[in-house]
Amino acid sequence: KYKAKILQASTSEIYGNPLEHPQKENYWGNVNSIGPRACYDEGKRCAETLFHDYYRKHGLGIKIARIFNTYGERMAQNDGRVISNFIVQALKNEPVTVYGDGSQTRSFCYVSDMIESFIKLMDSDESFPGPVNLGNPDETSILEIAQKIIQMTGSNSKIIFKNLPSDDPVHRKPDITLAKKVLDWEPEVELEQGLVRTIEYFKKMIS
């Protein structure tokens, strides 16, 4: 109606448990369509389809951002994300819960870098609808994250291991070649620097 550009917040989850590493935008993914994670994975895949249909049929100005793991201030204590979970558990000296053996990897992008990428994507030429991977390609294992957070918080927490959920991705790392080329963007905040800021935020939340 208003010819407005619209951002679709898609996700790295559309790649499922990827057989390609790192993941590029032209990778179609490896998703179990009837698995316990499928409603989210397939919902985002369907949303990308609908957005592109409106782009092709109606010329709607769309921008599709495939967002990889993001963290930082203003996360909720109980949002279920790995970094907030670990920080809250560590600050409370509770057991830090790792699912599986912790060897699975993720790539964590600090929130200010992610917001900058959104702005650049929305300001990009209308001939570029995306999708584009937005995330930090610095890959870290879940166990390493847990150990780092315990050390950085000075916690007495011990790591406990629980069964890995079904269809949990083994690896997750964005190829951000396209974002560098089209948006002139790449993340600047290193993991340890971002964790310091995030830990300080949660200290104030919990105290």
mmCIF file of N, CA and C in Angstrom, residues 1-96:
data_model
loop_
_atom_site.group_PDB
_atom_site.id
_atom_site.type_symbol
_atom_site.label_atom_id
_atom_site.label_comp_id
_atom_site.label_asym_id
_atom_site.label_seq_id
_atom_site.Cartn_x
_atom_site.Cartn_y
_atom_site.Cartn_z
ATOM 1 N N LYS A 1 0.825 -1.213 0.000
ATOM 2 C CA LYS A 1 0.000 0.000 0.000
ATOM 3 C C LYS A 1 0.857 1.261 0.000
ATOM 4 N N TYR A 2 1.915 1.307 0.856
ATOM 5 C CA TYR A 2 2.738 2.503 0.998
ATOM 6 C C TYR A 2 4.079 2.398 0.273
ATOM 7 N N LYS A 3 4.281 1.289 -0.443
ATOM 8 C CA LYS A 3 5.530 1.070 -1.187
ATOM 9 C C LYS A 3 6.753 1.124 -0.267
ATOM 10 N N ALA A 4 6.578 0.656 0.954
ATOM 11 C CA ALA A 4 7.660 0.698 1.938
ATOM 12 C C ALA A 4 8.573 -0.517 1.795
ATOM 13 N N LYS A 5 9.849 -0.298 2.036
ATOM 14 C CA LYS A 5 10.785 -1.425 2.126
ATOM 15 C C LYS A 5 10.504 -2.177 3.425
ATOM 16 N N ILE A 6 10.677 -3.483 3.381
ATOM 17 C CA ILE A 6 10.409 -4.276 4.580
ATOM 18 C C ILE A 6 11.535 -5.281 4.794
ATOM 19 N N LEU A 7 11.982 -5.346 6.031
ATOM 20 C CA LEU A 7 13.056 -6.267 6.416
ATOM 21 C C LEU A 7 12.456 -7.567 6.929
ATOM 22 N N GLN A 8 12.863 -8.667 6.357
ATOM 23 C CA GLN A 8 12.460 -9.963 6.903
ATOM 24 C C GLN A 8 13.613 -10.544 7.704
ATOM 25 N N ALA A 9 13.380 -10.716 9.002
ATOM 26 C CA ALA A 9 14.405 -11.269 9.891
ATOM 27 C C ALA A 9 14.385 -12.785 9.757
ATOM 28 N N SER A 10 15.133 -13.277 8.798
ATOM 29 C CA SER A 10 15.263 -14.712 8.630
ATOM 30 C C SER A 10 16.378 -15.211 9.562
ATOM 31 N N THR A 11 16.867 -16.386 9.329
ATOM 32 C CA THR A 11 17.747 -17.004 10.325
ATOM 33 C C THR A 11 18.670 -18.034 9.698
ATOM 34 N N SER A 12 19.782 -18.264 10.353
ATOM 35 C CA SER A 12 20.690 -19.337 9.952
ATOM 36 C C SER A 12 20.037 -20.701 10.091
ATOM 37 N N GLU A 13 18.942 -20.774 10.858
ATOM 38 C CA GLU A 13 18.257 -22.053 11.053
ATOM 39 C C GLU A 13 17.678 -22.602 9.756
ATOM 40 N N ILE A 14 17.533 -21.755 8.738
ATOM 41 C CA ILE A 14 17.011 -22.272 7.471
ATOM 42 C C ILE A 14 17.999 -23.255 6.828
ATOM 43 N N TYR A 15 19.250 -23.240 7.280
ATOM 44 C CA TYR A 15 20.239 -24.200 6.768
ATOM 45 C C TYR A 15 20.145 -25.552 7.481
ATOM 46 N N GLY A 16 19.356 -25.611 8.561
ATOM 47 C CA GLY A 16 19.201 -26.864 9.297
ATOM 48 C C GLY A 16 20.504 -27.331 9.908
ATOM 49 N N ASN A 17 20.742 -28.643 9.823
ATOM 50 C CA ASN A 17 22.018 -29.223 10.264
ATOM 51 C C ASN A 17 22.894 -29.311 9.013
ATOM 52 N N PRO A 18 23.665 -28.266 8.729
ATOM 53 C CA PRO A 18 24.241 -28.099 7.387
ATOM 54 C C PRO A 18 25.284 -29.146 7.017
ATOM 55 N N LEU A 19 25.220 -29.559 5.758
ATOM 56 C CA LEU A 19 26.233 -30.452 5.189
ATOM 57 C C LEU A 19 27.320 -29.651 4.489
ATOM 58 N N GLU A 20 27.109 -28.347 4.395
ATOM 59 C CA GLU A 20 28.099 -27.427 3.821
ATOM 60 C C GLU A 20 28.622 -26.526 4.936
ATOM 61 N N HIS A 21 29.957 -26.313 4.945
ATOM 62 C CA HIS A 21 30.537 -25.510 6.030
ATOM 63 C C HIS A 21 31.724 -24.717 5.505
ATOM 64 N N PRO A 22 31.746 -23.387 5.707
ATOM 65 C CA PRO A 22 30.671 -22.557 6.245
ATOM 66 C C PRO A 22 29.501 -22.470 5.278
ATOM 67 N N GLN A 23 28.423 -21.843 5.731
ATOM 68 C CA GLN A 23 27.208 -21.805 4.925
ATOM 69 C C GLN A 23 27.166 -20.541 4.055
ATOM 70 N N LYS A 24 26.922 -20.753 2.759
ATOM 71 C CA LYS A 24 26.736 -19.648 1.815
ATOM 72 C C LYS A 24 25.248 -19.496 1.514
ATOM 73 N N GLU A 25 24.891 -18.332 0.997
ATOM 74 C CA GLU A 25 23.483 -18.047 0.726
ATOM 75 C C GLU A 25 22.870 -18.981 -0.305
ATOM 76 N N ASN A 26 23.676 -19.528 -1.198
ATOM 77 C CA ASN A 26 23.121 -20.410 -2.230
ATOM 78 C C ASN A 26 23.003 -21.864 -1.765
ATOM 79 N N TYR A 27 23.322 -22.132 -0.501
ATOM 80 C CA TYR A 27 23.136 -23.477 0.051
ATOM 81 C C TYR A 27 21.671 -23.643 0.456
ATOM 82 N N TRP A 28 21.036 -24.716 0.003
ATOM 83 C CA TRP A 28 19.599 -24.909 0.203
ATOM 84 C C TRP A 28 19.246 -25.526 1.555
ATOM 85 N N GLY A 29 20.231 -25.991 2.273
ATOM 86 C CA GLY A 29 19.971 -26.451 3.629
ATOM 87 C C GLY A 29 19.705 -27.943 3.752
ATOM 88 N N ASN A 30 19.662 -28.380 5.008
ATOM 89 C CA ASN A 30 19.453 -29.788 5.347
ATOM 90 C C ASN A 30 18.540 -29.839 6.571
ATOM 91 N N VAL A 31 17.233 -29.733 6.313
ATOM 92 C CA VAL A 31 16.249 -29.610 7.388
ATOM 93 C C VAL A 31 15.373 -30.853 7.451
ATOM 94 N N ASN A 32 15.189 -31.373 8.656
ATOM 95 C CA ASN A 32 14.231 -32.445 8.889
ATOM 96 C C ASN A 32 12.852 -31.805 9.036
ATOM 97 N N SER A 33 12.019 -31.950 8.022
ATOM 98 C CA SER A 33 10.754 -31.213 7.982
ATOM 99 C C SER A 33 9.744 -31.668 9.028
ATOM 100 N N ILE A 34 9.968 -32.822 9.676
ATOM 101 C CA ILE A 34 9.033 -33.286 10.703
ATOM 102 C C ILE A 34 9.700 -33.393 12.069
ATOM 103 N N GLY A 35 10.891 -32.817 12.212
ATOM 104 C CA GLY A 35 11.601 -32.859 13.485
ATOM 105 C C GLY A 35 11.070 -31.838 14.478
ATOM 106 N N PRO A 36 11.519 -31.910 15.732
ATOM 107 C CA PRO A 36 11.020 -31.001 16.776
ATOM 108 C C PRO A 36 11.405 -29.540 16.559
ATOM 109 N N ARG A 37 12.433 -29.289 15.745
ATOM 110 C CA ARG A 37 12.833 -27.911 15.449
ATOM 111 C C ARG A 37 12.181 -27.377 14.167
ATOM 112 N N ALA A 38 11.456 -28.244 13.468
ATOM 113 C CA ALA A 38 11.026 -27.937 12.102
ATOM 114 C C ALA A 38 10.073 -26.755 12.011
ATOM 115 N N CYS A 39 9.227 -26.553 13.017
ATOM 116 C CA CYS A 39 8.248 -25.464 12.912
ATOM 117 C C CYS A 39 8.956 -24.123 12.775
ATOM 118 N N TYR A 40 10.096 -23.954 13.450
ATOM 119 C CA TYR A 40 10.852 -22.703 13.331
ATOM 120 C C TYR A 40 11.625 -22.668 12.015
ATOM 121 N N ASP A 41 12.385 -23.718 11.741
ATOM 122 C CA ASP A 41 13.192 -23.769 10.516
ATOM 123 C C ASP A 41 12.329 -23.580 9.273
ATOM 124 N N GLU A 42 11.270 -24.382 9.176
ATOM 125 C CA GLU A 42 10.444 -24.348 7.989
ATOM 126 C C GLU A 42 9.589 -23.081 7.928
ATOM 127 N N GLY A 43 9.213 -22.553 9.089
ATOM 128 C CA GLY A 43 8.471 -21.296 9.114
ATOM 129 C C GLY A 43 9.279 -20.169 8.495
ATOM 130 N N LYS A 44 10.564 -20.117 8.829
ATOM 131 C CA LYS A 44 11.438 -19.080 8.267
ATOM 132 C C LYS A 44 11.685 -19.319 6.780
ATOM 133 N N ARG A 45 11.821 -20.576 6.389
ATOM 134 C CA ARG A 45 12.017 -20.888 4.969
ATOM 135 C C ARG A 45 10.777 -20.468 4.164
ATOM 136 N N CYS A 46 9.598 -20.756 4.726
ATOM 137 C CA CYS A 46 8.350 -20.370 4.069
ATOM 138 C C CYS A 46 8.242 -18.849 3.962
ATOM 139 N N ALA A 47 8.646 -18.144 5.008
ATOM 140 C CA ALA A 47 8.588 -16.680 4.995
ATOM 141 C C ALA A 47 9.474 -16.109 3.891
ATOM 142 N N GLU A 48 10.670 -16.684 3.708
ATOM 143 C CA GLU A 48 11.535 -16.228 2.619
ATOM 144 C C GLU A 48 10.849 -16.432 1.266
ATOM 145 N N THR A 49 10.180 -17.574 1.107
ATOM 146 C CA THR A 49 9.459 -17.858 -0.132
ATOM 147 C C THR A 49 8.385 -16.807 -0.398
ATOM 148 N N LEU A 50 7.583 -16.518 0.618
ATOM 149 C CA LEU A 50 6.504 -15.544 0.461
ATOM 150 C C LEU A 50 7.045 -14.156 0.144
ATOM 151 N N PHE A 51 8.115 -13.765 0.814
ATOM 152 C CA PHE A 51 8.701 -12.450 0.550
ATOM 153 C C PHE A 51 9.180 -12.355 -0.895
ATOM 154 N N HIS A 52 9.834 -13.409 -1.357
ATOM 155 C CA HIS A 52 10.319 -13.372 -2.738
ATOM 156 C C HIS A 52 9.169 -13.416 -3.741
ATOM 157 N N ASP A 53 8.075 -14.078 -3.411
ATOM 158 C CA ASP A 53 6.898 -14.058 -4.287
ATOM 159 C C ASP A 53 6.353 -12.633 -4.431
ATOM 160 N N TYR A 54 6.272 -11.912 -3.320
ATOM 161 C CA TYR A 54 5.795 -10.527 -3.360
ATOM 162 C C TYR A 54 6.784 -9.626 -4.100
ATOM 163 N N TYR A 55 8.073 -9.938 -3.977
ATOM 164 C CA TYR A 55 9.107 -9.180 -4.694
ATOM 165 C C TYR A 55 8.949 -9.375 -6.204
ATOM 166 N N ARG A 56 8.756 -10.636 -6.622
ATOM 167 C CA ARG A 56 8.631 -10.945 -8.046
ATOM 168 C C ARG A 56 7.299 -10.459 -8.631
ATOM 169 N N LYS A 57 6.203 -10.687 -7.903
ATOM 170 C CA LYS A 57 4.870 -10.411 -8.448
ATOM 171 C C LYS A 57 4.462 -8.937 -8.321
ATOM 172 N N HIS A 58 4.821 -8.334 -7.170
ATOM 173 C CA HIS A 58 4.332 -6.979 -6.886
ATOM 174 C C HIS A 58 5.445 -5.922 -6.835
ATOM 175 N N GLY A 59 6.699 -6.359 -6.996
ATOM 176 C CA GLY A 59 7.799 -5.407 -6.921
ATOM 177 C C GLY A 59 7.997 -4.827 -5.530
ATOM 178 N N LEU A 60 7.548 -5.567 -4.504
ATOM 179 C CA LEU A 60 7.699 -5.088 -3.129
ATOM 180 C C LEU A 60 9.183 -4.984 -2.773
ATOM 181 N N GLY A 61 9.554 -3.886 -2.131
ATOM 182 C CA GLY A 61 10.947 -3.696 -1.716
ATOM 183 C C GLY A 61 11.261 -4.528 -0.487
ATOM 184 N N ILE A 62 11.948 -5.639 -0.683
ATOM 185 C CA ILE A 62 12.244 -6.535 0.446
ATOM 186 C C ILE A 62 13.744 -6.605 0.701
ATOM 187 N N LYS A 63 14.083 -6.901 1.945
ATOM 188 C CA LYS A 63 15.460 -7.169 2.349
ATOM 189 C C LYS A 63 15.415 -8.375 3.286
ATOM 190 N N ILE A 64 16.082 -9.455 2.893
ATOM 191 C CA ILE A 64 16.069 -10.676 3.707
ATOM 192 C C ILE A 64 17.421 -10.849 4.378
ATOM 193 N N ALA A 65 17.399 -10.820 5.706
ATOM 194 C CA ALA A 65 18.611 -10.986 6.509
ATOM 195 C C ALA A 65 18.612 -12.362 7.154
ATOM 196 N N ARG A 66 19.600 -13.174 6.826
ATOM 197 C CA ARG A 66 19.748 -14.470 7.497
ATOM 198 C C ARG A 66 20.670 -14.260 8.700
ATOM 199 N N ILE A 67 20.040 -14.159 9.859
ATOM 200 C CA ILE A 67 20.728 -13.771 11.083
ATOM 201 C C ILE A 67 21.320 -14.999 11.769
ATOM 202 N N PHE A 68 22.603 -14.928 12.067
ATOM 203 C CA PHE A 68 23.269 -15.972 12.845
ATOM 204 C C PHE A 68 23.294 -15.543 14.318
ATOM 205 N N ASN A 69 23.683 -16.455 15.193
ATOM 206 C CA ASN A 69 23.607 -16.236 16.641
ATOM 207 C C ASN A 69 24.082 -14.842 17.045
ATOM 208 N N THR A 70 23.212 -14.137 17.762
ATOM 209 C CA THR A 70 23.487 -12.773 18.196
ATOM 210 C C THR A 70 23.350 -12.696 19.712
ATOM 211 N N TYR A 71 24.157 -11.847 20.341
ATOM 212 C CA TYR A 71 24.123 -11.727 21.797
ATOM 213 C C TYR A 71 24.471 -10.295 22.187
ATOM 214 N N GLY A 72 24.256 -9.968 23.457
ATOM 215 C CA GLY A 72 24.610 -8.647 23.958
ATOM 216 C C GLY A 72 23.638 -8.181 25.025
ATOM 217 N N GLU A 73 23.769 -6.918 25.391
ATOM 218 C CA GLU A 73 22.905 -6.341 26.400
ATOM 219 C C GLU A 73 21.442 -6.427 25.976
ATOM 220 N N ARG A 74 20.569 -6.413 26.974
ATOM 221 C CA ARG A 74 19.114 -6.443 26.823
ATOM 222 C C ARG A 74 18.569 -7.808 26.440
ATOM 223 N N MET A 75 19.404 -8.831 26.494
ATOM 224 C CA MET A 75 18.865 -10.185 26.371
ATOM 225 C C MET A 75 18.090 -10.507 27.651
ATOM 226 N N ALA A 76 17.057 -11.325 27.520
ATOM 227 C CA ALA A 76 16.294 -11.757 28.685
ATOM 228 C C ALA A 76 17.033 -12.891 29.393
ATOM 229 N N GLN A 77 16.875 -12.935 30.717
ATOM 230 C CA GLN A 77 17.543 -13.988 31.499
ATOM 231 C C GLN A 77 17.069 -15.374 31.094
ATOM 232 N N ASN A 78 15.815 -15.482 30.723
ATOM 233 C CA ASN A 78 15.204 -16.799 30.479
ATOM 234 C C ASN A 78 14.882 -17.018 29.004
ATOM 235 N N ASP A 79 15.629 -16.396 28.103
ATOM 236 C CA ASP A 79 15.282 -16.516 26.683
ATOM 237 C C ASP A 79 15.760 -17.822 26.059
ATOM 238 N N GLY A 80 16.523 -18.601 26.810
ATOM 239 C CA GLY A 80 16.922 -19.920 26.328
ATOM 240 C C GLY A 80 18.132 -19.922 25.414
ATOM 241 N N ARG A 81 18.733 -18.768 25.179
ATOM 242 C CA ARG A 81 19.907 -18.718 24.312
ATOM 243 C C ARG A 81 21.143 -19.135 25.105
ATOM 244 N N VAL A 82 22.100 -19.685 24.408
ATOM 245 C CA VAL A 82 23.218 -20.317 25.095
ATOM 246 C C VAL A 82 24.036 -19.313 25.908
ATOM 247 N N ILE A 83 24.329 -18.140 25.373
ATOM 248 C CA ILE A 83 25.181 -17.203 26.103
ATOM 249 C C ILE A 83 24.461 -16.642 27.326
ATOM 250 N N SER A 84 23.205 -16.266 27.191
ATOM 251 C CA SER A 84 22.473 -15.777 28.372
ATOM 252 C C SER A 84 22.315 -16.886 29.404
ATOM 253 N N ASN A 85 22.030 -18.104 28.958
ATOM 254 C CA ASN A 85 21.936 -19.232 29.894
ATOM 255 C C ASN A 85 23.222 -19.405 30.689
ATOM 256 N N PHE A 86 24.342 -19.453 29.972
ATOM 257 C CA PHE A 86 25.631 -19.687 30.619
ATOM 258 C C PHE A 86 25.986 -18.563 31.591
ATOM 259 N N ILE A 87 25.771 -17.316 31.181
ATOM 260 C CA ILE A 87 26.134 -16.191 32.041
ATOM 261 C C ILE A 87 25.291 -16.185 33.307
ATOM 262 N N VAL A 88 23.994 -16.370 33.176
ATOM 263 C CA VAL A 88 23.112 -16.370 34.348
ATOM 264 C C VAL A 88 23.472 -17.522 35.288
ATOM 265 N N GLN A 89 23.681 -18.717 34.741
ATOM 266 C CA GLN A 89 24.059 -19.859 35.577
ATOM 267 C C GLN A 89 25.388 -19.603 36.286
ATOM 268 N N ALA A 90 26.349 -19.043 35.558
ATOM 269 C CA ALA A 90 27.670 -18.790 36.143
ATOM 270 C C ALA A 90 27.600 -17.727 37.236
ATOM 271 N N LEU A 91 26.865 -16.649 37.002
ATOM 272 C CA LEU A 91 26.763 -15.581 38.004
ATOM 273 C C LEU A 91 26.058 -16.058 39.268
ATOM 274 N N LYS A 92 25.166 -17.039 39.122
ATOM 275 C CA LYS A 92 24.454 -17.595 40.279
ATOM 276 C C LYS A 92 25.188 -18.798 40.887
ATOM 277 N N ASN A 93 26.374 -19.114 40.322
ATOM 278 C CA ASN A 93 27.157 -20.276 40.765
ATOM 279 C C ASN A 93 26.367 -21.573 40.681
ATOM 280 N N GLU A 94 25.495 -21.630 39.690
ATOM 281 C CA GLU A 94 24.724 -22.842 39.416
ATOM 282 C C GLU A 94 25.452 -23.675 38.371
ATOM 283 N N PRO A 95 25.116 -24.962 38.248
ATOM 284 C CA PRO A 95 25.743 -25.765 37.187
ATOM 285 C C PRO A 95 25.495 -25.151 35.818
ATOM 286 N N VAL A 96 26.526 -25.105 35.003
ATOM 287 C CA VAL A 96 26.401 -24.600 33.637
ATOM 288 C C VAL A 96 26.078 -25.791 32.738
#
